[in-house]
mmCIF file of C-alpha atoms and ligand atoms in Angstrom:
data_model
loop_
_atom_site.group_PDB
_atom_site.id
_atom_site.type_symbol
_atom_site.label_atom_id
_atom_site.label_comp_id
_atom_site.label_asym_id
_atom_site.label_seq_id
_atom_site.Cartn_x
_atom_site.Cartn_y
_atom_site.Cartn_z
ATOM 1 C CA UNK E 60 -26.551 26.226 -165.280
ATOM 2 C CA UNK E 61 -25.464 26.887 -161.740
ATOM 3 C CA UNK E 62 -26.560 24.617 -158.942
ATOM 4 C CA UNK E 63 -25.721 26.953 -156.087
ATOM 5 C CA UNK E 64 -25.701 30.658 -156.791
ATOM 6 C CA UNK E 65 -24.892 33.608 -154.523
ATOM 7 C CA UNK E 66 -25.420 37.233 -155.553
ATOM 8 C CA UNK E 67 -24.182 40.191 -153.553
ATOM 9 C CA UNK E 68 -23.759 38.254 -150.310
ATOM 10 C CA UNK E 69 -22.839 40.534 -147.457
ATOM 11 C CA UNK E 70 -21.977 40.041 -143.809
ATOM 12 C CA UNK E 71 -20.315 42.725 -141.739
ATOM 13 C CA UNK E 72 -19.163 42.371 -138.121
ATOM 14 C CA UNK E 73 -19.443 45.881 -136.737
ATOM 15 C CA UNK E 74 -17.211 47.923 -139.008
ATOM 16 C CA UNK E 75 -15.447 44.875 -140.436
ATOM 17 C CA UNK E 76 -16.620 43.934 -143.942
ATOM 18 C CA UNK E 77 -15.970 40.201 -143.606
ATOM 19 C CA UNK E 78 -18.036 39.392 -146.727
ATOM 20 C CA UNK E 79 -18.883 42.342 -148.898
ATOM 21 C CA UNK E 80 -21.077 41.858 -151.955
ATOM 22 C CA UNK E 81 -19.741 38.502 -153.106
ATOM 23 C CA UNK E 82 -21.025 36.818 -156.276
ATOM 24 C CA UNK E 83 -20.266 33.125 -156.589
ATOM 25 C CA UNK E 84 -21.689 30.187 -158.475
ATOM 26 C CA UNK E 85 -21.131 26.468 -158.235
ATOM 27 C CA UNK E 86 -22.075 24.413 -161.281
ATOM 28 C CA UNK E 87 -23.455 20.886 -161.014
ATOM 29 C CA UNK E 88 -20.622 18.379 -160.970
ATOM 30 C CA UNK E 89 -17.957 21.013 -160.483
ATOM 31 C CA UNK E 90 -15.081 21.328 -158.038
ATOM 32 C CA UNK E 91 -14.788 25.050 -157.358
ATOM 33 C CA UNK E 92 -12.052 26.236 -154.995
ATOM 34 C CA UNK E 93 -12.369 29.301 -152.804
ATOM 35 C CA UNK E 94 -8.980 30.660 -151.807
ATOM 36 C CA UNK E 95 -7.496 33.790 -150.278
ATOM 37 C CA UNK E 96 -5.370 35.040 -147.394
ATOM 38 C CA UNK E 97 -6.198 34.367 -143.744
ATOM 39 C CA UNK E 98 -9.134 36.511 -142.708
ATOM 40 C CA UNK E 99 -10.288 37.063 -146.323
ATOM 41 C CA UNK E 100 -13.817 35.958 -145.428
ATOM 42 C CA UNK E 101 -13.875 32.399 -146.797
ATOM 43 C CA UNK E 102 -15.311 30.688 -143.730
ATOM 44 C CA UNK E 103 -17.777 33.527 -143.180
ATOM 45 C CA UNK E 104 -18.898 33.242 -146.803
ATOM 46 C CA UNK E 105 -19.613 29.525 -146.611
ATOM 47 C CA UNK E 106 -21.335 30.038 -143.252
ATOM 48 C CA UNK E 107 -23.754 32.277 -145.155
ATOM 49 C CA UNK E 108 -24.267 29.546 -147.759
ATOM 50 C CA UNK E 109 -24.876 26.877 -145.132
ATOM 51 C CA UNK E 110 -27.129 29.089 -143.029
ATOM 52 C CA UNK E 111 -24.916 28.972 -139.964
ATOM 53 C CA UNK E 112 -24.852 32.773 -140.184
ATOM 54 C CA UNK E 113 -27.733 34.907 -141.525
ATOM 55 C CA UNK E 114 -26.950 37.148 -144.497
ATOM 56 C CA UNK E 115 -27.338 40.889 -144.161
ATOM 57 C CA UNK E 116 -27.993 41.318 -147.849
ATOM 58 C CA UNK E 117 -27.825 39.307 -151.021
ATOM 59 C CA UNK E 118 -29.524 36.228 -152.366
ATOM 60 C CA UNK E 119 -28.743 32.502 -152.428
ATOM 61 C CA UNK E 120 -30.437 30.051 -154.781
ATOM 62 C CA UNK E 121 -30.103 26.268 -155.004
ATOM 63 C CA UNK E 122 -31.186 24.874 -158.381
ATOM 64 C CA UNK E 123 -33.116 28.089 -158.908
ATOM 65 C CA UNK E 124 -34.933 28.003 -155.567
ATOM 66 C CA UNK E 125 -34.383 30.915 -153.198
ATOM 67 C CA UNK E 126 -32.950 29.521 -149.949
ATOM 68 C CA UNK E 127 -31.647 32.807 -148.507
ATOM 69 C CA UNK E 128 -33.952 32.752 -145.501
ATOM 70 C CA UNK E 129 -33.902 29.028 -144.737
ATOM 71 C CA UNK E 130 -32.398 27.825 -141.456
ATOM 72 C CA UNK E 131 -29.307 25.617 -141.603
ATOM 73 C CA UNK E 132 -31.085 22.310 -140.996
ATOM 74 C CA UNK E 133 -33.508 23.007 -143.841
ATOM 75 C CA UNK E 134 -30.580 23.685 -146.167
ATOM 76 C CA UNK E 135 -29.056 20.344 -145.192
ATOM 77 C CA UNK E 136 -32.304 18.676 -146.216
ATOM 78 C CA UNK E 137 -32.169 20.565 -149.517
ATOM 79 C CA UNK E 138 -28.738 19.069 -150.093
ATOM 80 C CA UNK E 139 -26.101 21.469 -148.784
ATOM 81 C CA UNK E 140 -23.576 19.767 -146.488
ATOM 82 C CA UNK E 141 -20.799 21.575 -144.741
ATOM 83 C CA UNK E 142 -17.702 20.434 -142.849
ATOM 84 C CA UNK E 143 -16.343 22.898 -140.364
ATOM 85 C CA UNK E 144 -12.856 24.343 -140.409
ATOM 86 C CA UNK E 145 -12.586 23.419 -136.752
ATOM 87 C CA UNK E 146 -13.192 19.724 -136.363
ATOM 88 C CA UNK E 147 -16.679 19.048 -135.063
ATOM 89 C CA UNK E 148 -17.021 15.321 -134.548
ATOM 90 C CA UNK E 149 -18.569 14.024 -131.333
ATOM 91 C CA UNK E 150 -15.375 12.935 -129.564
ATOM 92 C CA UNK E 151 -17.006 10.519 -127.107
ATOM 93 C CA UNK E 152 -18.895 8.570 -129.779
ATOM 94 C CA UNK E 153 -17.516 5.887 -132.052
ATOM 95 C CA UNK E 154 -16.597 6.630 -135.642
ATOM 96 C CA UNK E 155 -19.597 4.549 -136.730
ATOM 97 C CA UNK E 156 -22.045 6.397 -134.459
ATOM 98 C CA UNK E 157 -20.823 9.800 -135.623
ATOM 99 C CA UNK E 158 -21.649 8.874 -139.203
ATOM 100 C CA UNK E 159 -24.925 7.226 -138.156
ATOM 101 C CA UNK E 160 -26.064 10.509 -136.613
ATOM 102 C CA UNK E 161 -25.281 12.284 -139.870
ATOM 103 C CA UNK E 162 -27.224 9.722 -141.912
ATOM 104 C CA UNK E 163 -30.246 10.304 -139.702
ATOM 105 C CA UNK E 164 -29.979 14.070 -140.142
ATOM 106 C CA UNK E 165 -29.656 13.934 -143.897
ATOM 107 C CA UNK E 166 -31.744 13.656 -147.027
ATOM 108 C CA UNK E 167 -31.777 9.924 -147.481
ATOM 109 C CA UNK E 168 -34.520 7.616 -146.328
ATOM 110 C CA UNK E 169 -31.761 5.491 -144.727
ATOM 111 C CA UNK E 170 -33.809 2.308 -144.696
ATOM 112 C CA UNK E 171 -30.552 0.516 -144.048
ATOM 113 C CA UNK E 172 -28.689 2.732 -141.613
ATOM 114 C CA UNK E 173 -25.737 0.432 -141.227
ATOM 115 C CA UNK E 174 -25.197 0.123 -144.965
ATOM 116 C CA UNK E 175 -25.341 3.903 -145.423
ATOM 117 C CA UNK E 176 -22.756 4.372 -142.679
ATOM 118 C CA UNK E 177 -20.430 1.754 -144.125
ATOM 119 C CA UNK E 178 -20.681 3.309 -147.600
ATOM 120 C CA UNK E 179 -19.630 6.699 -146.259
ATOM 121 C CA UNK E 180 -16.781 5.192 -144.216
ATOM 122 C CA UNK E 181 -15.479 3.260 -147.240
ATOM 123 C CA UNK E 182 -15.586 6.393 -149.324
ATOM 124 C CA UNK E 183 -13.064 8.122 -147.042
ATOM 125 C CA UNK E 184 -11.121 4.994 -146.109
ATOM 126 C CA UNK E 185 -12.013 4.899 -142.409
ATOM 127 C CA UNK E 186 -13.887 1.588 -142.421
ATOM 128 C CA UNK E 187 -11.282 -0.235 -140.351
ATOM 129 C CA UNK E 188 -11.560 2.433 -137.642
ATOM 130 C CA UNK E 189 -15.352 2.181 -137.323
ATOM 131 C CA UNK E 190 -15.261 1.037 -133.693
ATOM 132 C CA UNK E 191 -12.693 3.578 -132.499
ATOM 133 C CA UNK E 192 -13.777 6.455 -130.295
ATOM 134 C CA UNK E 193 -13.725 9.503 -132.561
ATOM 135 C CA UNK E 194 -11.793 11.648 -130.089
ATOM 136 C CA UNK E 195 -8.854 9.232 -130.164
ATOM 137 C CA UNK E 196 -8.351 9.537 -133.944
ATOM 138 C CA UNK E 197 -5.524 11.600 -135.366
ATOM 139 C CA UNK E 198 -6.503 15.108 -136.400
ATOM 140 C CA UNK E 199 -6.284 14.137 -140.059
ATOM 141 C CA UNK E 200 -8.560 11.150 -139.533
ATOM 142 C CA UNK E 201 -11.040 13.349 -137.683
ATOM 143 C CA UNK E 202 -11.132 15.599 -140.763
ATOM 144 C CA UNK E 203 -11.835 12.551 -142.931
ATOM 145 C CA UNK E 204 -14.557 11.505 -140.506
ATOM 146 C CA UNK E 205 -16.120 14.922 -140.993
ATOM 147 C CA UNK E 206 -16.076 14.376 -144.740
ATOM 148 C CA UNK E 207 -17.762 10.999 -144.212
ATOM 149 C CA UNK E 208 -20.391 12.718 -142.073
ATOM 150 C CA UNK E 209 -20.932 15.281 -144.819
ATOM 151 C CA UNK E 210 -21.321 12.532 -147.434
ATOM 152 C CA UNK E 211 -23.693 10.609 -145.191
ATOM 153 C CA UNK E 212 -26.097 13.539 -145.555
ATOM 154 C CA UNK E 213 -26.310 12.614 -149.263
ATOM 155 C CA UNK E 214 -25.627 16.169 -150.367
ATOM 156 C CA UNK E 215 -25.873 17.781 -153.786
ATOM 157 C CA UNK E 216 -23.319 20.353 -152.646
ATOM 158 C CA UNK E 217 -20.466 19.509 -150.283
ATOM 159 C CA UNK E 218 -18.615 22.432 -148.747
ATOM 160 C CA UNK E 219 -15.176 21.508 -147.401
ATOM 161 C CA UNK E 220 -13.385 24.106 -145.261
ATOM 162 C CA UNK E 221 -9.655 23.312 -145.264
ATOM 163 C CA UNK E 222 -10.101 19.549 -145.297
ATOM 164 C CA UNK E 223 -6.404 18.755 -145.775
ATOM 165 C CA UNK E 224 -5.304 20.745 -142.755
ATOM 166 C CA UNK E 225 -3.648 18.232 -140.439
ATOM 167 C CA UNK E 226 -3.390 15.476 -143.034
ATOM 168 C CA UNK E 227 0.042 13.890 -143.351
ATOM 169 C CA UNK E 228 1.803 14.462 -146.687
ATOM 170 C CA UNK E 229 1.198 10.826 -147.594
ATOM 171 C CA UNK E 230 -2.547 11.196 -147.031
ATOM 172 C CA UNK E 231 -2.988 14.108 -149.447
ATOM 173 C CA UNK E 232 -2.959 11.951 -152.583
ATOM 174 C CA UNK E 233 -5.711 9.732 -151.232
ATOM 175 C CA UNK E 234 -7.701 12.799 -150.278
ATOM 176 C CA UNK E 235 -7.463 14.182 -153.809
ATOM 177 C CA UNK E 236 -8.658 10.859 -155.220
ATOM 178 C CA UNK E 237 -11.532 10.897 -152.761
ATOM 179 C CA UNK E 238 -12.700 14.358 -153.863
ATOM 180 C CA UNK E 239 -12.326 13.487 -157.560
ATOM 181 C CA UNK E 240 -14.497 10.446 -156.944
ATOM 182 C CA UNK E 241 -17.329 12.574 -155.541
ATOM 183 C CA UNK E 242 -18.031 14.453 -158.762
ATOM 184 C CA UNK E 243 -20.185 14.655 -160.809
ATOM 185 C CA UNK E 244 -22.813 13.337 -158.352
ATOM 186 C CA UNK E 245 -21.823 15.957 -155.799
ATOM 187 C CA UNK E 246 -20.621 19.485 -156.535
ATOM 188 C CA UNK E 247 -17.746 20.514 -154.276
ATOM 189 C CA UNK E 248 -16.895 23.931 -152.897
ATOM 190 C CA UNK E 249 -13.366 23.558 -151.568
ATOM 191 C CA UNK E 250 -11.668 26.053 -149.268
ATOM 192 C CA UNK E 251 -8.021 25.134 -149.303
ATOM 193 C CA UNK E 252 -4.644 26.743 -148.621
ATOM 194 C CA UNK E 253 -2.606 23.932 -150.190
ATOM 195 C CA UNK E 254 -2.169 25.314 -153.718
ATOM 196 C CA UNK E 255 -1.056 21.987 -155.134
ATOM 197 C CA UNK E 256 -4.366 20.474 -154.050
ATOM 198 C CA UNK E 257 -6.289 23.469 -155.423
ATOM 199 C CA UNK E 258 -4.548 23.465 -158.813
ATOM 200 C CA UNK E 259 -4.923 19.688 -159.139
ATOM 201 C CA UNK E 260 -8.595 19.481 -158.241
ATOM 202 C CA UNK E 261 -10.404 22.665 -159.134
ATOM 203 C CA UNK E 262 -12.025 23.431 -162.471
ATOM 204 C CA UNK E 263 -12.575 26.968 -161.275
ATOM 205 C CA UNK E 264 -11.064 29.110 -158.561
ATOM 206 C CA UNK E 265 -12.485 32.187 -156.870
ATOM 207 C CA UNK E 266 -10.117 34.358 -154.855
ATOM 208 C CA UNK E 267 -11.406 36.377 -151.918
ATOM 209 C CA UNK E 268 -9.497 39.265 -150.418
ATOM 210 C CA UNK E 269 -10.831 41.589 -147.718
ATOM 211 C CA UNK E 270 -14.317 40.171 -148.175
ATOM 212 C CA UNK E 271 -14.463 40.792 -151.916
ATOM 213 C CA UNK E 272 -13.888 38.722 -155.034
ATOM 214 C CA UNK E 273 -10.417 39.558 -156.298
ATOM 215 C CA UNK E 274 -10.509 37.140 -159.236
ATOM 216 C CA UNK E 275 -12.412 34.156 -160.560
ATOM 217 C CA UNK E 276 -11.582 31.793 -163.392
ATOM 218 C CA UNK E 277 -9.757 28.645 -164.423
ATOM 219 C CA UNK E 278 -6.628 27.648 -162.481
ATOM 220 C CA UNK E 279 -4.448 28.984 -165.305
ATOM 221 C CA UNK E 280 -6.285 32.301 -165.418
ATOM 222 C CA UNK E 281 -6.116 32.765 -161.681
ATOM 223 C CA UNK E 282 -2.467 31.743 -161.442
ATOM 224 C CA UNK E 283 -1.556 34.293 -164.135
ATOM 225 C CA UNK E 284 -3.546 37.137 -162.533
ATOM 226 C CA UNK E 285 -1.128 39.807 -161.227
ATOM 227 C CA UNK E 286 -3.523 40.970 -158.493
ATOM 228 C CA UNK E 287 -3.777 37.393 -157.193
ATOM 229 C CA UNK E 288 -0.019 36.978 -157.293
ATOM 230 C CA UNK E 289 0.411 40.097 -155.248
ATOM 231 C CA UNK E 290 -2.337 39.478 -152.688
ATOM 232 C CA UNK E 291 -1.908 35.763 -152.200
ATOM 233 C CA UNK E 292 0.229 33.554 -154.372
ATOM 234 C CA UNK E 293 3.326 35.694 -154.162
ATOM 235 C CA UNK E 294 3.310 35.567 -150.391
HETATM 236 N N1 ATP K 552 -18.214 35.925 -135.448
HETATM 237 C C1 ATP K 552 -17.334 36.883 -135.782
HETATM 238 N N2 ATP K 552 -17.344 38.086 -135.133
HETATM 239 C C2 ATP K 552 -16.475 39.051 -135.493
HETATM 240 N N3 ATP K 552 -15.576 38.948 -136.469
HETATM 241 C C3 ATP K 552 -15.524 37.790 -137.143
HETATM 242 C C4 ATP K 552 -16.395 36.699 -136.837
HETATM 243 N N4 ATP K 552 -16.113 35.665 -137.688
HETATM 244 C C5 ATP K 552 -15.105 36.095 -138.467
HETATM 245 N N5 ATP K 552 -14.740 37.359 -138.146
HETATM 246 C C6 ATP K 552 -13.713 38.166 -138.838
HETATM 247 O O1 ATP K 552 -14.078 38.225 -140.202
HETATM 248 C C7 ATP K 552 -12.922 38.166 -141.032
HETATM 249 C C8 ATP K 552 -13.055 37.001 -141.969
HETATM 250 O O2 ATP K 552 -12.875 35.805 -141.210
HETATM 251 P P1 ATP K 552 -13.012 34.364 -141.850
HETATM 252 O O3 ATP K 552 -12.887 33.388 -140.743
HETATM 253 O O4 ATP K 552 -14.238 34.317 -142.689
HETATM 254 O O5 ATP K 552 -11.723 34.307 -142.791
HETATM 255 P P2 ATP K 552 -11.067 33.082 -143.585
HETATM 256 O O6 ATP K 552 -10.864 33.569 -144.988
HETATM 257 O O7 ATP K 552 -11.869 31.860 -143.390
HETATM 258 O O8 ATP K 552 -9.636 32.938 -142.877
HETATM 259 P P3 ATP K 552 -8.725 31.634 -142.604
HETATM 260 O O9 ATP K 552 -8.010 31.342 -143.902
HETATM 261 O O10 ATP K 552 -7.766 32.085 -141.550
HETATM 262 O O11 ATP K 552 -9.610 30.516 -142.153
HETATM 263 C C9 ATP K 552 -11.725 38.085 -140.089
HETATM 264 O O12 ATP K 552 -11.212 39.381 -139.916
HETATM 265 C C10 ATP K 552 -12.334 37.538 -138.814
HETATM 266 O O13 ATP K 552 -11.593 37.944 -137.693
HETATM 267 MG MG1 MG K 553 -11.499 30.065 -142.562
#
């Protein structure tokens, strides 16, 4: 049974078919990777899921409930959290305060704000940097802070848009362990260009190309698909 389901999602920009009739489903407890060449429509697609962009046609359901017309903040409260491809922390605030803001915007009752913040920071391994000003963190640490902010929302679905971009090679292993530790409580939609990370983490992979689904299946199925090889993996 799918937790998050999209049917026929479409978003054009003028004549450009950025997302063009995409079907996608995320099962509870699953890590599902969304891959494809630059400009394939991945970020646009998840912006439709999160409500950052309105859909032009198609339907989105969360646990069977139609959320297609809900604004972004209402989707967050329903349990869809989203980290941006471009880092979006508040640079002048401390690491702790960034996460505290997320806790307050999320689903939890957050009776103990400080404990909720610490839990999210521990999860991503940033607890020793809690007092640092977010803007002074390395790019990779800012991405991890975004993940902590996403988790602080207590999501059912966490959408990660290129979370390993800017992480040092030595940080990738810890990141993979972090994502593995999120399931099955949280279902993860992972946009990722690092194929090693994708093949290691994902139970299913959907490949977008020119706004359309080129292939969808297990890592082995997708890797063996000639159309995927030609459009993406072969490159
Ligand atoms: N707000 C916008 N207005 C016009 N065109 C847009 C807008 N947002 C995205 N596009 C275009 O839509 C297409 C899909 O872009 P999108 O950012 O979704 O791709 P992507 O798969 O996330 O790429 P990348 O891997 O580089 O992040 C691109 O051609 C992009 O230039
Ligand atoms: Mg993108």
